[in-house]
Amino acid sequence: MASAIVVGATGILGREIVKQLSKSPEKWKTVYALSRSKKDEYPSNVVHKHIDLLSSADQMAKDLQGIEAEYIFFAAYLQKDTEQENWDVNGRSQTGLSLSSPRSGGMPC
């Protein structure tokens, strides 16, 4: 059985990914739903963890402690006023997550 991490689990896409994966606990032992806030109740194979993708890599590493998975679904997105701001903030969130993963000792990237 595999485990998965869904980053942006409370957004439009992330919520649907979590929903679909959680329907198959025989395939997906654990689904880690990562988001800034918990908006949904989850089945027993889904574990919600708080993460702020705009925090420091060190803080994200702390938030990711103990999380290990074979698959990562990145569905996080922050909408800003301009296209350049969208590139900047969303690029920074992906970079921060990538930098934090070796520090956490768990999540592969």
XYZ file of C-alpha atoms in Angstrom:
109
model
C 0.000 0.000 0.000
C 1.198 3.468 -0.834
C 1.011 6.760 1.016
C 0.423 10.161 -0.538
C 0.904 13.802 0.341
C -1.605 16.289 -1.044
C -0.319 19.852 -0.766
C -3.142 22.387 -0.947
C -5.666 19.825 0.260
C -8.484 22.298 0.916
C -8.425 23.959 -2.497
C -10.609 23.026 -5.455
C -8.185 20.509 -6.941
C -6.592 19.320 -3.705
C -9.928 18.576 -2.057
C -10.918 16.358 -4.986
C -7.575 14.536 -4.970
C -7.952 13.791 -1.241
C -11.529 12.651 -1.781
C -10.594 10.257 -4.589
C -7.533 8.800 -2.843
C -9.395 8.301 0.435
C -12.003 6.157 -1.345
C -9.370 3.442 -1.838
C -7.780 2.684 1.543
C -6.624 -0.666 0.177
C -4.387 1.282 -2.263
C -3.672 4.395 -0.167
C -2.755 3.449 3.396
C -2.293 7.080 4.457
C -3.159 10.318 2.692
C -1.563 13.386 4.271
C -3.761 16.408 3.578
C -1.544 19.500 3.917
C -3.094 22.961 4.060
C -3.168 26.201 6.008
C -6.553 25.346 7.493
C -8.684 22.263 8.040
C -12.012 22.764 6.314
C -13.249 19.195 5.994
C -13.759 16.065 8.032
C -11.726 13.201 6.657
C -11.960 9.398 6.590
C -9.660 7.430 8.871
C -6.915 6.999 6.241
C -6.538 10.791 5.836
C -4.357 12.781 8.234
C -4.575 16.575 8.099
C -1.399 18.541 8.808
C -1.051 22.301 8.923
C 1.526 23.900 6.643
C 2.038 27.477 5.487
C 3.950 27.387 2.208
C 5.073 30.984 2.680
C 6.787 30.241 5.995
C 10.504 29.546 6.223
C 11.977 26.260 5.035
C 12.930 25.521 8.646
C 9.334 26.016 9.819
C 7.996 23.853 7.010
C 10.530 21.146 7.931
C 9.120 21.178 11.473
C 5.576 20.949 10.090
C 6.593 17.967 7.932
C 8.226 15.953 10.700
C 7.077 12.346 10.608
C 5.462 12.573 7.184
C 6.671 10.025 4.647
C 5.024 9.108 1.364
C 5.761 7.639 -2.014
C 3.627 10.150 -3.938
C 3.222 13.923 -3.786
C 0.334 15.806 -5.366
C 1.037 19.544 -5.421
C -2.278 21.385 -5.796
C -1.549 24.573 -3.838
C -2.121 27.917 -5.502
C -2.465 31.467 -4.200
C -4.252 33.974 -6.428
C -2.752 37.460 -6.536
C -3.590 40.662 -8.419
C -1.040 40.414 -11.221
C 0.516 37.605 -13.215
C 3.967 38.512 -11.901
C 2.722 38.348 -8.303
C 1.190 34.930 -9.070
C 4.535 33.695 -10.409
C 6.418 35.117 -7.436
C 4.244 33.814 -4.602
C 3.515 30.401 -6.092
C 7.116 29.879 -7.156
C 8.269 30.810 -3.663
C 5.860 28.306 -2.109
C 7.162 25.449 -4.276
C 10.779 26.399 -3.654
C 10.252 26.593 0.106
C 8.606 23.178 0.184
C 11.441 21.662 -1.855
C 14.058 23.186 0.427
C 12.287 21.996 3.566
C 11.964 18.341 2.608
C 15.577 17.255 3.240
C 15.511 19.087 6.566
C 12.402 17.265 7.734
C 14.014 13.879 7.208
C 10.856 12.455 5.720
C 9.138 13.839 2.683
C 10.972 13.026 -0.545
C 11.143 15.634 -3.315
